[in-house]
CSV table of N, CA, C and O in Angstrom, one decimal:
chain,number,residue,atom,x,y,z
A,1,GLY,N,-83.9,120.0,-129.2
A,1,GLY,CA,-83.5,119.4,-127.9
A,1,GLY,C,-83.9,118.2,-128.1
A,1,GLY,O,-84.1,117.1,-129.0
A,2,VAL,N,-83.7,117.4,-127.1
A,2,VAL,CA,-84.2,115.7,-127.0
A,2,VAL,C,-84.6,115.5,-125.3
A,2,VAL,O,-84.2,116.5,-124.7
A,3,PHE,N,-85.4,114.7,-125.7
A,3,PHE,CA,-86.2,114.3,-124.3
A,3,PHE,C,-85.4,113.2,-123.8
A,3,PHE,O,-84.6,112.4,-124.3
A,4,VAL,N,-85.5,113.4,-122.1
A,4,VAL,CA,-84.9,112.4,-121.3
A,4,VAL,C,-85.8,111.2,-121.3
A,4,VAL,O,-87.2,111.6,-120.9
A,5,THR,N,-85.4,109.7,-121.8
A,5,THR,CA,-86.4,108.6,-121.7
A,5,THR,C,-86.1,107.8,-120.3
A,5,THR,O,-86.7,107.1,-120.1
A,6,GLU,N,-85.1,108.2,-119.8
A,6,GLU,CA,-84.6,107.4,-118.6
A,6,GLU,C,-83.6,108.3,-117.6
A,6,GLU,O,-82.9,108.8,-118.1
A,7,ALA,N,-83.7,108.0,-116.4
A,7,ALA,CA,-82.8,108.8,-115.1
A,7,ALA,C,-82.8,107.8,-114.2
A,7,ALA,O,-83.9,107.5,-113.5
A,8,THR,N,-81.9,107.0,-114.0
A,8,THR,CA,-81.8,105.7,-113.2
A,8,THR,C,-81.6,106.4,-111.8
A,8,THR,O,-80.9,107.0,-111.4
A,9,PRO,N,-82.4,105.9,-111.0
A,9,PRO,CA,-82.4,106.3,-109.7
A,9,PRO,C,-81.4,105.9,-109.0
A,9,PRO,O,-80.6,104.8,-109.0
A,10,GLY,N,-80.8,106.9,-108.6
A,10,GLY,CA,-79.5,106.9,-107.6
A,10,GLY,C,-78.2,107.3,-108.5
A,10,GLY,O,-77.4,107.3,-108.1
A,11,GLY,N,-78.5,107.3,-109.8
A,11,GLY,CA,-77.4,108.0,-110.7
A,11,GLY,C,-77.5,109.3,-110.6
A,11,GLY,O,-78.0,110.0,-110.2
A,12,TRP,N,-76.2,109.8,-111.4
A,12,TRP,CA,-75.9,111.1,-111.1
A,12,TRP,C,-77.1,112.1,-111.9
A,12,TRP,O,-77.4,113.0,-111.1
A,13,ALA,N,-77.9,111.5,-112.9
A,13,ALA,CA,-78.9,112.6,-113.2
A,13,ALA,C,-79.8,112.5,-112.4
A,13,ALA,O,-80.1,113.6,-112.4
A,14,SER,N,-80.3,111.2,-111.9
A,14,SER,CA,-81.4,111.5,-111.0
A,14,SER,C,-81.3,112.4,-109.5
A,14,SER,O,-81.9,113.1,-109.3
A,15,ILE,N,-80.1,112.0,-109.4
A,15,ILE,CA,-79.7,112.8,-108.2
A,15,ILE,C,-79.4,114.4,-108.3
A,15,ILE,O,-79.9,115.1,-107.6
A,16,ALA,N,-79.3,114.6,-109.6
A,16,ALA,CA,-79.2,116.3,-110.0
A,16,ALA,C,-80.5,117.0,-110.1
A,16,ALA,O,-80.8,117.8,-110.3
A,17,GLY,N,-81.6,115.9,-110.4
A,17,GLY,CA,-82.8,116.4,-110.4
A,17,GLY,C,-83.3,116.1,-112.0
A,17,GLY,O,-84.2,116.9,-112.3
A,18,LEU,N,-82.5,115.2,-112.7
A,18,LEU,CA,-82.9,115.5,-114.2
A,18,LEU,C,-84.1,114.3,-114.0
A,18,LEU,O,-84.2,113.3,-113.4
A,19,LEU,N,-85.3,114.6,-115.0
A,19,LEU,CA,-86.5,113.9,-114.7
A,19,LEU,C,-87.1,113.2,-116.2
A,19,LEU,O,-86.5,113.9,-117.2
A,20,VAL,N,-87.3,112.2,-116.4
A,20,VAL,CA,-88.1,111.4,-117.5
A,20,VAL,C,-88.8,112.5,-118.0
A,20,VAL,O,-89.9,113.5,-117.3
A,21,ASP,N,-89.0,112.8,-119.5
A,21,ASP,CA,-89.9,113.8,-120.1
A,21,ASP,C,-89.2,115.4,-119.9
A,21,ASP,O,-89.8,116.2,-120.5
A,22,ASP,N,-88.0,115.6,-119.2
A,22,ASP,CA,-87.2,116.9,-119.5
A,22,ASP,C,-87.1,117.0,-121.0
A,22,ASP,O,-86.3,116.0,-121.5
A,23,LEU,N,-86.8,118.2,-121.4
A,23,LEU,CA,-86.2,118.3,-122.8
A,23,LEU,C,-85.0,119.0,-122.5
A,23,LEU,O,-85.0,120.3,-122.4
A,24,ILE,N,-83.9,118.5,-123.1
A,24,ILE,CA,-82.7,119.1,-123.0
A,24,ILE,C,-82.3,120.2,-123.9
A,24,ILE,O,-82.3,119.5,-125.2
A,25,LEU,N,-82.3,121.4,-123.6
A,25,LEU,CA,-81.8,122.2,-125.0
A,25,LEU,C,-80.1,122.7,-125.0
A,25,LEU,O,-80.1,123.0,-126.0
A,26,ALA,N,-79.5,122.6,-123.9
A,26,ALA,CA,-78.2,122.8,-124.1
A,26,ALA,C,-77.6,122.1,-122.9
A,26,ALA,O,-77.7,121.8,-122.0
A,27,ILE,N,-76.2,121.8,-123.3
A,27,ILE,CA,-75.4,121.4,-122.4
A,27,ILE,C,-74.1,122.3,-122.4
A,27,ILE,O,-73.5,122.4,-123.4
A,28,ASN,N,-73.6,122.8,-121.1
A,28,ASN,CA,-72.4,123.6,-121.0
A,28,ASN,C,-72.2,124.7,-122.1
A,28,ASN,O,-71.2,124.5,-122.7
A,29,GLY,N,-73.9,125.0,-122.5
A,29,GLY,CA,-73.6,126.3,-123.5
A,29,GLY,C,-74.1,126.0,-124.6
A,29,GLY,O,-74.2,126.8,-125.7
A,30,GLN,N,-73.8,124.8,-125.0
A,30,GLN,CA,-73.9,124.3,-126.1
A,30,GLN,C,-75.1,123.9,-126.8
A,30,GLN,O,-75.7,122.8,-125.9
A,31,LYS,N,-75.9,124.3,-127.8
A,31,LYS,CA,-77.4,124.0,-128.1
A,31,LYS,C,-77.3,122.5,-128.5
A,31,LYS,O,-76.5,121.8,-129.1
A,32,VAL,N,-78.3,121.8,-128.0
A,32,VAL,CA,-78.5,120.4,-128.7
A,32,VAL,C,-79.8,120.4,-129.3
A,32,VAL,O,-80.9,121.2,-128.6
A,33,LYS,N,-79.8,120.4,-130.6
A,33,LYS,CA,-81.1,120.6,-131.3
A,33,LYS,C,-81.4,119.1,-131.7
A,33,LYS,O,-82.6,119.1,-131.8
A,34,ASP,N,-81.0,117.6,-131.8
A,34,ASP,CA,-81.1,116.8,-132.0
A,34,ASP,C,-80.4,115.5,-131.5
A,34,ASP,O,-79.2,115.6,-130.4
A,35,THR,N,-80.8,114.3,-131.7
A,35,THR,CA,-79.9,113.0,-130.8
A,35,THR,C,-78.5,113.4,-131.4
A,35,THR,O,-77.7,113.4,-130.4
A,36,ALA,N,-78.3,113.7,-132.9
A,36,ALA,CA,-76.9,113.5,-133.3
A,36,ALA,C,-76.1,114.7,-132.7
A,36,ALA,O,-74.9,114.4,-132.0
A,37,SER,N,-76.7,115.8,-132.3
A,37,SER,CA,-75.8,117.0,-131.9
A,37,SER,C,-75.6,116.7,-130.3
A,37,SER,O,-74.7,116.9,-129.4
A,38,PHE,N,-76.8,115.9,-129.5
A,38,PHE,CA,-76.5,115.4,-128.2
A,38,PHE,C,-75.5,114.7,-128.2
A,38,PHE,O,-74.4,114.6,-127.3
A,39,GLU,N,-75.3,113.6,-129.1
A,39,GLU,CA,-74.0,112.6,-128.7
A,39,GLU,C,-72.6,113.3,-129.4
A,39,GLU,O,-71.9,112.9,-128.3
A,40,GLN,N,-73.0,114.4,-129.9
A,40,GLN,CA,-71.3,115.0,-130.5
A,40,GLN,C,-70.9,116.0,-128.9
A,40,GLN,O,-69.8,116.0,-128.7
A,41,VAL,N,-71.8,116.5,-128.2
A,41,VAL,CA,-71.7,117.3,-127.4
A,41,VAL,C,-71.1,116.5,-125.9
A,41,VAL,O,-70.4,116.4,-125.5
A,42,VAL,N,-71.8,115.0,-126.0
A,42,VAL,CA,-71.6,114.1,-125.0
A,42,VAL,C,-70.2,113.6,-125.3
A,42,VAL,O,-69.4,113.3,-124.2
A,43,GLN,N,-69.9,113.5,-126.1
A,43,GLN,CA,-68.6,112.8,-126.8
A,43,GLN,C,-67.3,113.6,-126.2
A,43,GLN,O,-66.6,113.3,-125.9
A,44,ALA,N,-67.5,115.1,-126.8
A,44,ALA,CA,-66.7,116.1,-126.6
A,44,ALA,C,-66.5,116.3,-125.0
A,44,ALA,O,-65.4,116.4,-124.7
A,45,LEU,N,-67.5,116.2,-124.0
A,45,LEU,CA,-67.3,116.3,-122.6
A,45,LEU,C,-66.7,115.1,-122.1
A,45,LEU,O,-65.5,115.1,-121.2
A,46,MET,N,-66.8,113.9,-122.8
A,46,MET,CA,-65.8,112.7,-122.4
A,46,MET,C,-64.3,112.6,-122.7
A,46,MET,O,-63.7,112.4,-121.6
A,47,GLY,N,-64.3,113.6,-123.5
A,47,GLY,CA,-62.9,113.6,-123.8
A,47,GLY,C,-62.2,115.0,-122.5
A,47,GLY,O,-61.2,114.8,-122.2
A,48,GLN,N,-63.1,116.0,-122.5
A,48,GLN,CA,-62.8,117.2,-121.5
A,48,GLN,C,-62.7,116.6,-119.8
A,48,GLN,O,-62.0,117.3,-119.4
A,49,ARG,N,-63.6,115.9,-119.8
A,49,ARG,CA,-63.9,115.2,-118.1
A,49,ARG,C,-64.0,116.6,-117.4
A,49,ARG,O,-63.3,116.7,-116.4
A,50,PRO,N,-65.2,117.2,-117.6
A,50,PRO,CA,-65.2,118.7,-116.6
A,50,PRO,C,-65.6,118.2,-115.3
A,50,PRO,O,-66.2,117.0,-115.5
A,51,LYS,N,-65.6,118.8,-114.1
A,51,LYS,CA,-65.8,118.5,-113.0
A,51,LYS,C,-67.5,118.9,-112.9
A,51,LYS,O,-68.1,117.7,-111.9
A,52,VAL,N,-68.2,119.6,-113.5
A,52,VAL,CA,-69.5,120.0,-113.4
A,52,VAL,C,-70.1,120.1,-114.6
A,52,VAL,O,-69.4,120.4,-115.7
A,53,VAL,N,-71.1,119.5,-115.0
A,53,VAL,CA,-71.8,119.6,-116.5
A,53,VAL,C,-73.0,120.1,-116.4
A,53,VAL,O,-73.8,120.0,-115.4
A,54,GLN,N,-73.3,121.6,-116.8
A,54,GLN,CA,-74.4,122.2,-116.7
A,54,GLN,C,-75.6,121.9,-117.8
A,54,GLN,O,-75.2,122.1,-119.2
A,55,ILE,N,-76.8,121.6,-117.5
A,55,ILE,CA,-77.6,120.9,-118.4
A,55,ILE,C,-79.0,122.3,-118.4
A,55,ILE,O,-79.6,122.4,-117.3
A,56,PHE,N,-79.3,122.7,-119.6
A,56,PHE,CA,-80.3,123.6,-119.4
A,56,PHE,C,-81.4,122.7,-120.2
A,56,PHE,O,-81.5,122.2,-121.2
A,57,LEU,N,-82.7,122.9,-119.6
A,57,LEU,CA,-83.8,122.2,-120.1
A,57,LEU,C,-85.3,122.6,-119.6
A,57,LEU,O,-85.0,123.7,-119.1
A,58,GLN,N,-86.0,122.5,-120.2
A,58,GLN,CA,-87.3,122.8,-120.3
A,58,GLN,C,-88.4,121.6,-119.5
A,58,GLN,O,-88.0,120.4,-120.2
A,59,ARG,N,-88.9,122.1,-118.4
A,59,ARG,CA,-89.8,121.1,-117.9
A,59,ARG,C,-91.1,121.6,-117.9
A,59,ARG,O,-91.5,122.4,-117.1
A,60,ASP,N,-92.3,121.0,-118.4
A,60,ASP,CA,-93.3,121.6,-118.8
A,60,ASP,C,-93.2,122.9,-119.3
A,60,ASP,O,-92.5,123.3,-120.5
A,61,GLN,N,-93.9,124.2,-118.6
A,61,GLN,CA,-93.6,125.3,-119.1
A,61,GLN,C,-92.5,126.1,-118.6
A,61,GLN,O,-92.4,127.3,-119.3
A,62,ARG,N,-91.8,125.5,-117.8
A,62,ARG,CA,-90.8,126.4,-117.3
A,62,ARG,C,-89.6,125.7,-117.7
A,62,ARG,O,-89.0,124.5,-117.9
A,63,THR,N,-88.2,126.5,-117.6
A,63,THR,CA,-86.9,126.2,-118.1
A,63,THR,C,-86.2,126.2,-116.6
A,63,THR,O,-86.6,126.7,-115.6
A,64,HIS,N,-84.9,125.1,-116.6
A,64,HIS,CA,-84.2,125.0,-115.4
A,64,HIS,C,-83.1,124.8,-115.8
A,64,HIS,O,-82.6,124.4,-116.8
A,65,PHE,N,-82.0,125.0,-114.9
A,65,PHE,CA,-80.8,124.4,-115.1
A,65,PHE,C,-80.4,123.2,-114.1
A,65,PHE,O,-80.8,123.1,-112.9
A,66,VAL,N,-79.7,122.1,-114.6
A,66,VAL,CA,-79.5,121.1,-113.6
A,66,VAL,C,-77.8,120.7,-114.0
A,66,VAL,O,-77.4,121.2,-115.0
A,67,PHE,N,-77.2,120.8,-112.8
A,67,PHE,CA,-75.7,120.6,-112.7
A,67,PHE,C,-75.3,118.8,-112.4
A,67,PHE,O,-75.8,118.7,-111.2
A,68,ILE,N,-74.7,118.4,-112.9
A,68,ILE,CA,-74.5,117.2,-112.7
A,68,ILE,C,-72.8,117.1,-112.6
A,68,ILE,O,-71.9,117.6,-113.2
A,69,GLU,N,-72.7,116.4,-111.7
A,69,GLU,CA,-71.0,115.7,-111.1
A,69,GLU,C,-70.6,114.5,-111.6
A,69,GLU,O,-70.8,113.5,-111.2
A,70,PRO,N,-70.4,114.3,-113.2
A,70,PRO,CA,-69.9,113.3,-113.6
A,70,PRO,C,-69.0,112.5,-112.7
A,70,PRO,O,-68.2,113.0,-112.2
A,71,ASP,N,-69.1,110.8,-112.5
A,71,ASP,CA,-67.6,110.3,-112.1
A,71,ASP,C,-66.6,109.8,-113.1
A,71,ASP,O,-67.1,109.3,-113.8
């Protein structure tokens, strides 16, 4: 996975509940193994322009789903 290093206050990620130090494990069901795979998934999403993006993450010892509605 990849760690969240920034979640801009008032931005979509922050509003959805994404926090600094969350570990992103998957986006829309696609596993995120490292920075390269994260960038690849995000690039594909930009082309698809989905109304909702589902992020599966680990926060401390628990897993969570975060849903983001990109603009």
